[in-house]
Coordinates of C-alpha atoms in Angstrom, one line a residue:
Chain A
X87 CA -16.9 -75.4 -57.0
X88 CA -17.5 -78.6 -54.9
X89 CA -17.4 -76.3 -51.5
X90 CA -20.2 -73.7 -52.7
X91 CA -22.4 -77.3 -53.6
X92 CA -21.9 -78.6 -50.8
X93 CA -22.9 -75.8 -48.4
X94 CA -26.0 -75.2 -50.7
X95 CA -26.7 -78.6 -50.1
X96 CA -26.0 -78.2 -46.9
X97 CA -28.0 -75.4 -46.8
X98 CA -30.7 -77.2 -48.6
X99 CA -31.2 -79.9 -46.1
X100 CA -31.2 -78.1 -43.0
X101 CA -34.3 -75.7 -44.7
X102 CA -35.7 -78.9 -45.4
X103 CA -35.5 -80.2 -41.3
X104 CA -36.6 -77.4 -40.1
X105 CA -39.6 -77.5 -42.2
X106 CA -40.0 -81.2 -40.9
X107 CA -39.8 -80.2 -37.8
X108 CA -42.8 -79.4 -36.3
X109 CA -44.9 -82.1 -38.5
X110 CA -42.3 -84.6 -37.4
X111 CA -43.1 -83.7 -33.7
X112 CA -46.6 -83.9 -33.8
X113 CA -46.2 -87.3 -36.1
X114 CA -44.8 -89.0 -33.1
X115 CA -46.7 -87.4 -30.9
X116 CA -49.2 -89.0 -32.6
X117 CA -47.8 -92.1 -32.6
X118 CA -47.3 -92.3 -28.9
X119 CA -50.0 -90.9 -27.8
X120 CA -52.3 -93.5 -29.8
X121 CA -49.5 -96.7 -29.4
X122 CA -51.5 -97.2 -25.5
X123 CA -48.5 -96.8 -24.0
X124 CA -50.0 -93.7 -22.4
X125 CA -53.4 -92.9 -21.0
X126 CA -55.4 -90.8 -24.0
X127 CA -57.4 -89.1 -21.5
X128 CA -54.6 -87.0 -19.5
X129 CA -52.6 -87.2 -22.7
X130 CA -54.5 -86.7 -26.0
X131 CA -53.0 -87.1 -29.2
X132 CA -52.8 -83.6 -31.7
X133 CA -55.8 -84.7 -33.4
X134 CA -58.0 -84.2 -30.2
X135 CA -56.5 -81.1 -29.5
X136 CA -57.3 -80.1 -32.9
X137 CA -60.7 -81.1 -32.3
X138 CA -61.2 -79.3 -29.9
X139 CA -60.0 -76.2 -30.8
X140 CA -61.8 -76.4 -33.8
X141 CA -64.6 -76.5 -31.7
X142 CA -63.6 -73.9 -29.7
X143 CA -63.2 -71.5 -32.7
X144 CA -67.0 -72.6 -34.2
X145 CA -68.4 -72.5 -31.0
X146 CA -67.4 -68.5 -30.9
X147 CA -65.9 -68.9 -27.4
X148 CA -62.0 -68.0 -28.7
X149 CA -62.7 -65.3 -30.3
X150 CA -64.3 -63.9 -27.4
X151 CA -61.8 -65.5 -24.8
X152 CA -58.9 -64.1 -27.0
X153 CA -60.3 -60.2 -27.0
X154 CA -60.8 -60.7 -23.2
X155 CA -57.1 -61.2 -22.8
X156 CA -55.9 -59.4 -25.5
X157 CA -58.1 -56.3 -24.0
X158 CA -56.4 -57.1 -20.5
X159 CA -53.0 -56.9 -22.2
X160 CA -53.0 -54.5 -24.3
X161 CA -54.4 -52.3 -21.5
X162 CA -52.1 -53.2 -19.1
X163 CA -49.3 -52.8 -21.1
X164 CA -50.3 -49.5 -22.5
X165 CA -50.8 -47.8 -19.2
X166 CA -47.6 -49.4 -17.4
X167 CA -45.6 -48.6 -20.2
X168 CA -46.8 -45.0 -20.7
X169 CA -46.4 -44.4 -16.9
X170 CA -43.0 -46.4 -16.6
X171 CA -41.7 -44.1 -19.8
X172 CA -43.0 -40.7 -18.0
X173 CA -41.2 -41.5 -14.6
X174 CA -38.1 -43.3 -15.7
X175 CA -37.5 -39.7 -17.9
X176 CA -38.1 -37.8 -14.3
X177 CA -36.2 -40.0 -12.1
X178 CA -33.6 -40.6 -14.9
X179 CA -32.8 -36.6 -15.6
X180 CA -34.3 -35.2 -11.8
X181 CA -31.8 -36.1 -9.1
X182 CA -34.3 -35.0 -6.6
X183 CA -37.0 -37.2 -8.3
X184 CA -34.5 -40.2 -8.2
X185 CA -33.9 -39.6 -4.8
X186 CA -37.5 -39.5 -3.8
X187 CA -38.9 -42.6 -5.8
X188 CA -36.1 -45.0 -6.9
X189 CA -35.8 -46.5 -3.4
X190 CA -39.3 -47.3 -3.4
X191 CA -39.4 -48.5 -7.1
X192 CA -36.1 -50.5 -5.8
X193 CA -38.0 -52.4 -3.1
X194 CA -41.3 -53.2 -4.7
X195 CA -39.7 -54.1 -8.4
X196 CA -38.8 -57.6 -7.2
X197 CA -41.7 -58.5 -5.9
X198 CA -43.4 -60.9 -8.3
X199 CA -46.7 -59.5 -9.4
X200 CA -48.3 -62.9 -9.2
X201 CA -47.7 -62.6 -5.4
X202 CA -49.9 -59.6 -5.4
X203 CA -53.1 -61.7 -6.4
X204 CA -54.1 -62.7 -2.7
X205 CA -54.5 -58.5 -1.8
X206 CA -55.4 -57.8 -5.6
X207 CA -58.6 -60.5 -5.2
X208 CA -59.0 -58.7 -1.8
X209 CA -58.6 -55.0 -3.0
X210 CA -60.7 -55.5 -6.2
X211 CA -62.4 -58.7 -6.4
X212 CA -62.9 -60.7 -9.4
X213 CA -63.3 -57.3 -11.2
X214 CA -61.3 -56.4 -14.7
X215 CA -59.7 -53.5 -12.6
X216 CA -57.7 -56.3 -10.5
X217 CA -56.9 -57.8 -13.7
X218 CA -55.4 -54.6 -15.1
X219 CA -53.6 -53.7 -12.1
X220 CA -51.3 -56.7 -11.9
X221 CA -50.2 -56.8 -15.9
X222 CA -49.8 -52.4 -15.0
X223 CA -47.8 -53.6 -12.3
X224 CA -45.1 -56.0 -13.9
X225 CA -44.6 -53.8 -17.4
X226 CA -44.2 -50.8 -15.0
X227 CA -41.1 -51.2 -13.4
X228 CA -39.7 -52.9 -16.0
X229 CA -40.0 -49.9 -18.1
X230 CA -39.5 -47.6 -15.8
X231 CA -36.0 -49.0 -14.6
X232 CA -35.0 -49.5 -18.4
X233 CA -36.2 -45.8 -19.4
X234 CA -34.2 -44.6 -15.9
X235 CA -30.8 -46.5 -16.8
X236 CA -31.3 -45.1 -20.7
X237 CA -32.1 -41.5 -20.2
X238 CA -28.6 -41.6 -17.7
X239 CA -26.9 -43.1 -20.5
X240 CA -27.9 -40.3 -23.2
X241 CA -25.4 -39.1 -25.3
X242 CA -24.2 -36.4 -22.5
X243 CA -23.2 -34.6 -25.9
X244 CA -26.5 -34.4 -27.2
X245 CA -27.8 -33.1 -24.3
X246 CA -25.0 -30.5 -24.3
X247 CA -25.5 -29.2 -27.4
X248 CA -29.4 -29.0 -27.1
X249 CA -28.8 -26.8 -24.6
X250 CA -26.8 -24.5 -26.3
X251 CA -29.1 -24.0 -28.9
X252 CA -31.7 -23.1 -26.5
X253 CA -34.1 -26.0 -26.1
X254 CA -36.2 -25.5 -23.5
X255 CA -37.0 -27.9 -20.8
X256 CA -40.3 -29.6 -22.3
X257 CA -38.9 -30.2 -25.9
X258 CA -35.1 -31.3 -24.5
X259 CA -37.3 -33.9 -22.5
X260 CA -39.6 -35.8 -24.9
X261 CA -37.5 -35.5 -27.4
X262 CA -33.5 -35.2 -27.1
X263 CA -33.9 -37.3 -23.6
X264 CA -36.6 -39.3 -24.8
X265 CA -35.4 -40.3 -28.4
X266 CA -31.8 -40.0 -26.8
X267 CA -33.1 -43.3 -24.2
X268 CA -35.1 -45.1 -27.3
X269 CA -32.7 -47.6 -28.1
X270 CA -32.8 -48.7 -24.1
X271 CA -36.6 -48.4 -23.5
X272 CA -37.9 -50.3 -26.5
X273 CA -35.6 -53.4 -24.7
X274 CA -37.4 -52.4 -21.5
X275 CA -40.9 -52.7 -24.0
X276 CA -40.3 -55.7 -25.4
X277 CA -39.3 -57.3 -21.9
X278 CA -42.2 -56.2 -20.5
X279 CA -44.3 -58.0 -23.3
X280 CA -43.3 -61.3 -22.0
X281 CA -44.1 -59.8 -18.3
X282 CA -47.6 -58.7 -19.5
X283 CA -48.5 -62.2 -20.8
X284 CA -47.1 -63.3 -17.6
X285 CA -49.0 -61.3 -15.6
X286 CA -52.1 -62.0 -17.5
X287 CA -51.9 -65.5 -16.5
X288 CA -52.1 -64.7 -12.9
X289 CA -54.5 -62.4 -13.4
X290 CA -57.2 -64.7 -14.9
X291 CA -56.0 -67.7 -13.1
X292 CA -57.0 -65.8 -9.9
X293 CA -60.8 -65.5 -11.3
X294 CA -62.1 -64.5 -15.0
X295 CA -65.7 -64.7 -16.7
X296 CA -63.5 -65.0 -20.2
X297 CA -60.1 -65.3 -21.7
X298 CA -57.7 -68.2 -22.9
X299 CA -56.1 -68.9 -19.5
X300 CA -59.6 -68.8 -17.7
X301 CA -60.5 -71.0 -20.6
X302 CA -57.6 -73.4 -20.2
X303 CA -58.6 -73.4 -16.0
X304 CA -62.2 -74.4 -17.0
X305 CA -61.2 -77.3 -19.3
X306 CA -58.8 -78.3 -16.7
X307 CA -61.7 -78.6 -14.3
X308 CA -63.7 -80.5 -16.9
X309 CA -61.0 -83.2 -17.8
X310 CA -61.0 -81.3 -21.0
X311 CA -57.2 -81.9 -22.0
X312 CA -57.2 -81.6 -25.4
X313 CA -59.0 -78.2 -25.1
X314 CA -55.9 -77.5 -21.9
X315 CA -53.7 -78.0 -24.5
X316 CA -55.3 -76.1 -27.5
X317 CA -55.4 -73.2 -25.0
X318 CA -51.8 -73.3 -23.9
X319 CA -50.8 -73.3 -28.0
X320 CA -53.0 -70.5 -28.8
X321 CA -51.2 -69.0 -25.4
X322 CA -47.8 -69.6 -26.9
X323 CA -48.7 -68.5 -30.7
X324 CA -50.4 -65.5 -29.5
X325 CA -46.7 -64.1 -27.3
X326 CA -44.8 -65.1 -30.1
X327 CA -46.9 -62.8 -32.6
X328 CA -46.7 -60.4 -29.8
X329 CA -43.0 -60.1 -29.2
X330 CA -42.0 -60.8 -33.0
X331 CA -44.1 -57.9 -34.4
X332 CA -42.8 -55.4 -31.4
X333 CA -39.4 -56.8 -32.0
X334 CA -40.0 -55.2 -35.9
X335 CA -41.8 -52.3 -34.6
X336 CA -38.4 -51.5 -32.2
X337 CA -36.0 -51.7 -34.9
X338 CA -38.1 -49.2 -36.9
X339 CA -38.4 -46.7 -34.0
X340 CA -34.5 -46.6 -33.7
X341 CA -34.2 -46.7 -37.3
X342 CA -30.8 -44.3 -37.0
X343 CA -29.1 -47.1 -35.3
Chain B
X437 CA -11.8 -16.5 -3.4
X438 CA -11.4 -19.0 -0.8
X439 CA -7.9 -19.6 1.3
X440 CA -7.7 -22.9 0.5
X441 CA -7.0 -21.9 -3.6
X442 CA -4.2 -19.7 -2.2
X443 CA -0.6 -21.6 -2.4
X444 CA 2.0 -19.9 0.0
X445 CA 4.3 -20.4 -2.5
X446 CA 3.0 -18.6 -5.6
X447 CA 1.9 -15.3 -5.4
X448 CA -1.4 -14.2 -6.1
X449 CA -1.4 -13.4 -9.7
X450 CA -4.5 -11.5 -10.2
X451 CA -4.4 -10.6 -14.1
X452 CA -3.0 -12.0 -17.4
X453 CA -4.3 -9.8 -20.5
X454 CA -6.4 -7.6 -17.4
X455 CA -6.8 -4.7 -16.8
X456 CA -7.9 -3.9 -20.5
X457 CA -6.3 -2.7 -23.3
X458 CA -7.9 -0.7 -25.6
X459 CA -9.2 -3.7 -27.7
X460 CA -10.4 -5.3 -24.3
X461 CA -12.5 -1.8 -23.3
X462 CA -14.9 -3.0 -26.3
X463 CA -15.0 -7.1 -25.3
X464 CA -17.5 -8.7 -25.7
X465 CA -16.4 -11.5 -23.9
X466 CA -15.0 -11.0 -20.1
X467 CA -13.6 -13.9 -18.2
X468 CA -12.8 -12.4 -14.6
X469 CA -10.6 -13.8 -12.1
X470 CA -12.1 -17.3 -13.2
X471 CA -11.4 -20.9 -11.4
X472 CA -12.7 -23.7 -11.5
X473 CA -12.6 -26.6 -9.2
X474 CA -13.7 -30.4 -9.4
X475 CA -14.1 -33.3 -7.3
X476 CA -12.3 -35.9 -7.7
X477 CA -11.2 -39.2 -5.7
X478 CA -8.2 -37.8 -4.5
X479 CA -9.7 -34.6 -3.2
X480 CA -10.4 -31.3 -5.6
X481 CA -8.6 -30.1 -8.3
X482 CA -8.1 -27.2 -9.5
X483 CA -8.8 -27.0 -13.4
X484 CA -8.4 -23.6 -14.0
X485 CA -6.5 -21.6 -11.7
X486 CA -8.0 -17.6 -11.5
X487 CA -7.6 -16.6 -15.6
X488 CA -9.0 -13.1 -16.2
X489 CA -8.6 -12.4 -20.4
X490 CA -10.9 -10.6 -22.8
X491 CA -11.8 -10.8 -25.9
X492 CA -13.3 -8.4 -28.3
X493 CA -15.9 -8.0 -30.6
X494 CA -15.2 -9.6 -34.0
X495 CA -12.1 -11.1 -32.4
X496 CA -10.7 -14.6 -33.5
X497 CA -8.5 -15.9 -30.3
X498 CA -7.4 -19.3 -30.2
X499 CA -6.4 -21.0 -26.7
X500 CA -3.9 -23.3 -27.5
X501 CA -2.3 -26.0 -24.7
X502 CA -1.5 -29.5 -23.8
X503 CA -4.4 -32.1 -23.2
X504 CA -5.7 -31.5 -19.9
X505 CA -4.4 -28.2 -19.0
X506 CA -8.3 -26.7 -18.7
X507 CA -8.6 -25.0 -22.2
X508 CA -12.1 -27.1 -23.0
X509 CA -13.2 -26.1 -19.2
X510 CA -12.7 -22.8 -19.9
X511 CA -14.5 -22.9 -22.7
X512 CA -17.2 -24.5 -21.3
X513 CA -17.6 -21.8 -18.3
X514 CA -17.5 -19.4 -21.3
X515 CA -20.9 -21.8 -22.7
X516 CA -22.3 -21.3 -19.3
X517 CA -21.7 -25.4 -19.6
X518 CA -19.3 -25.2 -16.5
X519 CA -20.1 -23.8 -12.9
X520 CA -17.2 -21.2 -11.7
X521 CA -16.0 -21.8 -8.3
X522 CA -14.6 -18.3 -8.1
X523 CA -15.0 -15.5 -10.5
X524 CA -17.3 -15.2 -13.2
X525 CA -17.8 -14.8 -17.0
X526 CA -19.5 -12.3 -18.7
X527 CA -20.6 -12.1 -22.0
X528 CA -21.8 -8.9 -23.3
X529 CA -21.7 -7.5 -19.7
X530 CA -24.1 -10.0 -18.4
X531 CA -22.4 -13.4 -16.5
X532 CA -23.0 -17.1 -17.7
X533 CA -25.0 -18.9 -15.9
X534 CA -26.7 -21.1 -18.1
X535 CA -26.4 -21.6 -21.9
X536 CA -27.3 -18.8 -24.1
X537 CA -28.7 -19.3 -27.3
X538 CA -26.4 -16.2 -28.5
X539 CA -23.9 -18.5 -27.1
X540 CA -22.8 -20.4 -30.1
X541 CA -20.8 -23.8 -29.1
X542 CA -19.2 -26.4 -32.0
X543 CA -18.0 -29.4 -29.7
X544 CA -15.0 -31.8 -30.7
X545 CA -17.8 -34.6 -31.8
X546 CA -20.3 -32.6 -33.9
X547 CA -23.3 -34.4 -31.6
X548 CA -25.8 -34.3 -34.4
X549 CA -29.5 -35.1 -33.4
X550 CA -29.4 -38.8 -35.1
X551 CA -32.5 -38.8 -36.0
X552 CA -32.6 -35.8 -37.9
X553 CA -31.8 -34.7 -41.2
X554 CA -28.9 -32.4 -41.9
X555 CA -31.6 -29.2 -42.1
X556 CA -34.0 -30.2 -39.5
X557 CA -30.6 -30.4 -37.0
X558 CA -29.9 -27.3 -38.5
X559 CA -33.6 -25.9 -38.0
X560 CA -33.4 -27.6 -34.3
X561 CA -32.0 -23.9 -33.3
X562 CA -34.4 -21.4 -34.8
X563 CA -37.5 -24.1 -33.8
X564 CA -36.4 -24.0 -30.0
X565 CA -36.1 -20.4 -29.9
X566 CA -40.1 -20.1 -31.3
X567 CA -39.5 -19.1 -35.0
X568 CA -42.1 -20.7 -37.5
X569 CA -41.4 -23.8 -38.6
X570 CA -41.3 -22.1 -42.2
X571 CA -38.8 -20.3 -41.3
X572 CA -36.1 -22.4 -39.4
X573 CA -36.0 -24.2 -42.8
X574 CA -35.4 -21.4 -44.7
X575 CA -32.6 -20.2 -42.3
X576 CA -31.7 -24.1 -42.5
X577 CA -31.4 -24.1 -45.9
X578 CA -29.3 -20.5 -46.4
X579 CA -26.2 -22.2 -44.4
X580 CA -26.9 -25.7 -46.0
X581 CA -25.9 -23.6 -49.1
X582 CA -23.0 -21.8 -47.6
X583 CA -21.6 -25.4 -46.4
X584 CA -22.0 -26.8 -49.5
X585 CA -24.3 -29.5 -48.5
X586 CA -27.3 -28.5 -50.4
X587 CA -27.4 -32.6 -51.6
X588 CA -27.1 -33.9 -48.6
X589 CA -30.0 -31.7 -47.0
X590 CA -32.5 -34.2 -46.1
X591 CA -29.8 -36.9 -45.2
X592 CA -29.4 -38.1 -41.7
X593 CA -26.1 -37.5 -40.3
X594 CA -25.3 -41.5 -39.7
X595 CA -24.8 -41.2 -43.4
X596 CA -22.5 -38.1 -43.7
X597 CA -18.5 -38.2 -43.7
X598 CA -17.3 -36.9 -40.2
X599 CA -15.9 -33.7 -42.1
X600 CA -19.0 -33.4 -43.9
X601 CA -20.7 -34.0 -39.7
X602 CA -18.6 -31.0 -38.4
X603 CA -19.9 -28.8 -40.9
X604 CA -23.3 -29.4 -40.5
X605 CA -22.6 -28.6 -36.5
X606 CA -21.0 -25.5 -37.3
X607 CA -24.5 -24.6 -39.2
X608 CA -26.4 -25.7 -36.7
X609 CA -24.2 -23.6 -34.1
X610 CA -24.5 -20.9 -36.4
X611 CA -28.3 -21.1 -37.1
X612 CA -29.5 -18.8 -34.1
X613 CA -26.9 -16.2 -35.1
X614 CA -25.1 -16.1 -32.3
X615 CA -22.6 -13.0 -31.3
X616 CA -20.4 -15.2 -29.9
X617 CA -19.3 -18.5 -31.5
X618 CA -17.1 -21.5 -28.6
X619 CA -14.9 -24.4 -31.4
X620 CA -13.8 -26.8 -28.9
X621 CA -10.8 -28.9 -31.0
X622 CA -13.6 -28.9 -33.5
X623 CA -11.5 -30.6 -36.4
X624 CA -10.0 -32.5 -33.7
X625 CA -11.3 -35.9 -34.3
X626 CA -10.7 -35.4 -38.6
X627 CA -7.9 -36.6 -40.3
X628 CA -5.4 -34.3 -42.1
X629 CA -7.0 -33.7 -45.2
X630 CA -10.3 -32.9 -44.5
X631 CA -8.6 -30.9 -41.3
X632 CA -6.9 -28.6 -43.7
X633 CA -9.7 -28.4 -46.4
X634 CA -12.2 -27.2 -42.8
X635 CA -9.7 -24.8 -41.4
X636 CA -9.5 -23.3 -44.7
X637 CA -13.6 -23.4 -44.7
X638 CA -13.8 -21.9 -41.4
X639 CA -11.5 -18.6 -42.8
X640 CA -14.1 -18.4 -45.3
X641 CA -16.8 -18.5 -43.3
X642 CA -15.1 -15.9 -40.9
X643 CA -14.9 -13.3 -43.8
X644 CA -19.0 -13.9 -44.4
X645 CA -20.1 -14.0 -40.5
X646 CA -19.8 -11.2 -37.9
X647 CA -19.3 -13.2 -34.9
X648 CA -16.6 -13.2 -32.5
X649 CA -14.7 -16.9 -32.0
X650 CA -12.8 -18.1 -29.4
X651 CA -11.2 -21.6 -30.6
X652 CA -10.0 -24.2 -28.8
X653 CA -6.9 -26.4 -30.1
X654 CA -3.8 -28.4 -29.2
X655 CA -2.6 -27.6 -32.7
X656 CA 0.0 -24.5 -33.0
X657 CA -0.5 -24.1 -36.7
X658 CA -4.3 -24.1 -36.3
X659 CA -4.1 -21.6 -33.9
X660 CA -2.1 -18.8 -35.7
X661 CA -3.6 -19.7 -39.2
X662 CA -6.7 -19.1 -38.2
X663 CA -6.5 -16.1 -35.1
X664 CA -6.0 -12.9 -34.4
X665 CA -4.8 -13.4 -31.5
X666 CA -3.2 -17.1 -29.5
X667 CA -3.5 -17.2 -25.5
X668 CA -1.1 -20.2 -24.7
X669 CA -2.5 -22.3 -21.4
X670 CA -0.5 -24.1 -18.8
X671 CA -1.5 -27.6 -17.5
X672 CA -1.9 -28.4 -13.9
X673 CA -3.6 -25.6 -12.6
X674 CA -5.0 -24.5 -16.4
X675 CA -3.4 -20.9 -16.2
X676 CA -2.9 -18.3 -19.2
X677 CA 1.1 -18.0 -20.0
X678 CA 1.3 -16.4 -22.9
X679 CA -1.2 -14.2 -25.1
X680 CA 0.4 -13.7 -28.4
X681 CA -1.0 -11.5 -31.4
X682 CA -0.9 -12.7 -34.7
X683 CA -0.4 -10.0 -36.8
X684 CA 0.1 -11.8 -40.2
X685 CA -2.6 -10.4 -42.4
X686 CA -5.7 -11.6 -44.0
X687 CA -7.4 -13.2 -46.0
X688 CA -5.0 -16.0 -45.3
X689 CA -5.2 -19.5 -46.5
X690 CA -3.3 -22.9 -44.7
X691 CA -0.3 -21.5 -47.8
X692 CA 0.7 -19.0 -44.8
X693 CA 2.3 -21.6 -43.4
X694 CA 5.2 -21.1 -45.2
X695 CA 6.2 -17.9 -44.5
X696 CA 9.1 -16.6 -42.4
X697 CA 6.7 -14.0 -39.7
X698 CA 4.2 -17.3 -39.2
X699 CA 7.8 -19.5 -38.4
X700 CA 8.8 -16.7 -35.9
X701 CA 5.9 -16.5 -34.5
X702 CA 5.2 -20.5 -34.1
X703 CA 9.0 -20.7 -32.9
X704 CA 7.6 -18.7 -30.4
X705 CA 5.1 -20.7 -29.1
X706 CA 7.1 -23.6 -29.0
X707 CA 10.1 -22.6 -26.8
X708 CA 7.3 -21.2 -24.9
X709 CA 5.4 -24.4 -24.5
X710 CA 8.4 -26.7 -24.7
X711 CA 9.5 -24.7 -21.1
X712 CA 6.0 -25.1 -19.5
X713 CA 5.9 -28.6 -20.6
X714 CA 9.3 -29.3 -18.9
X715 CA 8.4 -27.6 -15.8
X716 CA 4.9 -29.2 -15.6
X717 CA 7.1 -32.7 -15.8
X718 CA 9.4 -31.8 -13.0
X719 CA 7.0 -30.5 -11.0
X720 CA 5.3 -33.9 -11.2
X721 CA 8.2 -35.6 -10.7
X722 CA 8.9 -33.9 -7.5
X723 CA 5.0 -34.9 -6.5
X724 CA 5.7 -38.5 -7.1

């Protein structure tokens, strides 16, 4: 039939743009960058960048730069997401604990964590603790306000009928509250991925001895723009790997969905 | 009791089915001079309005009344679910305070653990209260077989018919062997069909299980097929009218339906109803 051909043709060419793309991009990129028309030095064509991140790989600078941040950010997000899970349950199911810490958690969750590098610098120096403070700081209360809103949305039912079949308090909590809030929390988690790279930004803009943003800061310093932009990339690639595969590992926690 | 429950203009009606008859001597279940009160925006209302009843062991009793009239929050202060403001429940002599896990409850949504399969919900019981892994599932598995759902064991419930649901929520109920087993509307949300082929299920499973059940339901015929006994409710305060015994015998089947002492006795329940209902509607026409 002429309609199916034409939307597999249709279908056909828009596989084949996309593919295009990003090559066609970088082609004019190129093009411009090379054409004079702007100056190389603040604006290098692909090829430098490419250069120099080759470089940067042989040299054995990225790898280490990216462990330094991945180790920051996985560390971060680890323990603010473990302790934004553990109180969002309590404050979520415990009136009293709601009452107690949900006002603070209210006033200090829109505070940006970046504004907390002056005090963080002053607190703990140029140290990795600083570093994991502020990325702990912005997945926290991100998790912790999704877990809080989740576990009060919990299947009342579930809950209900937990109880009558005489689930005791540890058990109904990390598991009929806990799985009960999944679907919520793992948005909360995946938010607070973005955060964490956001964070770790701050955090090694404010004074690192390794990582891709402190690597990115010293090329800037040098007039190294090519290797300012290979860092931003590998930036960019590396949250994108980050929130895609936690994106598949959510929809397999909630599988029941 | 507090003065402020206390109308002027009713007298204080302090039993329905109480003091006890000779079944009620033996009951397992005693609901004393019961209310219960909420908040709500336009001050507190009164759900159920001092009911004393009884019920007795191995008893099937039905409460049967219009949507709203307090029949599921009775039930629920029977689950220890619901808070008395006056009165109490007791069960086995001992008042509800809290769920008991003797305290058997099938809700109108069977509220299946989601990400379970159909014998580890049912195992979820038995596993709470301490037994060995080993054997929850082997308890699990006995009332998978009396359910008939011995192929659809390690399927998740997301995957199971809503009839097929129910069932696995009355095993689950059943798994701790409770003495006492609460059916809020439970075959409320199922479609006719699969309605009847449960009710007749359920007057199997009665024959097989020792447990006393009280049975929640809008349904008349529901009611008397499957009681021994029907306690009609009043909306607006919830208040028992009527308690009716259904002496048709058994086993019965939903066939029963047909015959003349099951016509008399719905007939009954009707006029009775039809009245309360028309008095419930002038009374709020009055209010309005």
């Amino acid at each position: 039939m002429s309609v199916g051909r034409r939307s597999s043709a249709t279908e056909r060419l828009s596989v084949l743009v996309a593919v295009l793309s990003v090559p066609a991009f970088t082609g004019m990129w190129e093009l411009v960058a090379r054409s004079g028309i702007v100056n190389t030095v603040l604006f290098p064509p692909p090829s430098t960048v490419a250069v120099a991140v080759l470089e940067w790989i042989r040299s054995g600078q990225f790898f280490a730069d990216l462990m330094a941040s991945l180790a920051r950010v996985a560390a971060g997000f680890a323990i603010g997401a473990a302790g934004g899970i553990v109180l969002g349950i309590l404050t979520g199911r415990f009136r009293l604990v709601s009452s107690l810490l949900s006002p603070l958690f209210h006033i200090l969750r829109p505070i940006p964590p970046i504004a907390f590098v002056p005090i963080v610098i002053l607190w703990f120096g140029l140290s990795e603790t600083g570093k994991l403070f502020l990325v702990v700081w912005g997945v926290f209360f991100t998790v912790w306000l999704a877990t809080h809103i989740g576990v009060q949305k919990v299947d009342r039912g579930l809950i209900r009928a937990a109880q009558m079949l005489g689930t005791p308090q540890p058990q109904m909590l990390s598991e009929i509250v806990l799985l009960g809030a999944l679907p919520y929390i793992t948005v909360g988690l995946r938010t607070a991925v973005s955060i964490s790279f956001y964070t770790l930004v701050a955090a090694e803009l404010a004074g690192a001895f390794a990582g891709i943003v402190y690597r990115i800061e010293i090329a800037q310093q040098n007039m190294q723009t090519g290797q300012v932009m290979g860092g931003l990339a590998a930036l960019g690639l590396l949250s994108f790997v980050a929130d895609r595969s936690f994106a598949i590992l959510a929809e397999r926690a909630v599988w029941w969905r | 009791m507090t003065p402020s429950l206390l109308r002027p203009d009713q007298p204080l009606r302090l039993v329905d089915t109480y003091p006890p008859s000779a079944a009620a001597r033996q009951a397992i279940i005693r609901v004393e001079d019961l209310s219960i009160v909420f908040d709500a925006p336009s001050g507190q209302v009164i759900a159920v309005d001092r009911v004393s009843l009884a019920v007795a062991q191995g008893e099937f009793v039905s409460i049967v009344g219009p949507s709203g009239c307090g029949k599921s929050t009775l039930l629920n202060a029977m689950a220890g679910l619901e808070r008395p403001f006056g009165g109490q429940v007791l069960m086995a002599g001992e008042a509800m305070r809290k769920p008991r896990p003797e305290i058997g409850m099938v809700f109108q949504q069977p509220h299946l653990f989601p990400w379970k399969s159909v014998r580890r919900n049912i195992a979820h019981g038995p596993r709470a209260l301490g037994k060995p892994k080993a054997e929850a599932l082997r308890i699990a598995d006995g009332l998978i077989e009396m359910i008939g759902l011995t192929r659809f064991a390690s399927a998740y419930p997301h995957t199971l018919s809503g009839g097929m649901q129910q069932r696995v929520a009355i095993a689950r109920a059943l798994a701790n062997q409770p003495s006492v087993l609460l059916m809020d509307e439970p075959f409320g949300a199922l479609d006719a069909q699969t309605r009847a082929v449960m009710q007749d299920n359920l007057l199997e499973l009665r024959e097989r299980i020792n447990a006393t059940i009280v049975f929640v339901t809008h349904d008349i015929d529901e009611a008397i097929l499957l009681s021994d006994r029907v306690l009609i409710m009043s909306a607006g305060p919830g208040r028992i009218l009527r308690d009716l015994q259904v002496s048709l015998p058994r086993p019965r089947t939903s066939a029963i339906v047909a015959e003349a002492a099951y016509l008399a006795l719905k007939r009954d329940c009707l006029d009775l109803i039809r009245s309360e209902g028309r008095r419930a509607f002038e009374q709020m026409e009055i209010k309005t």
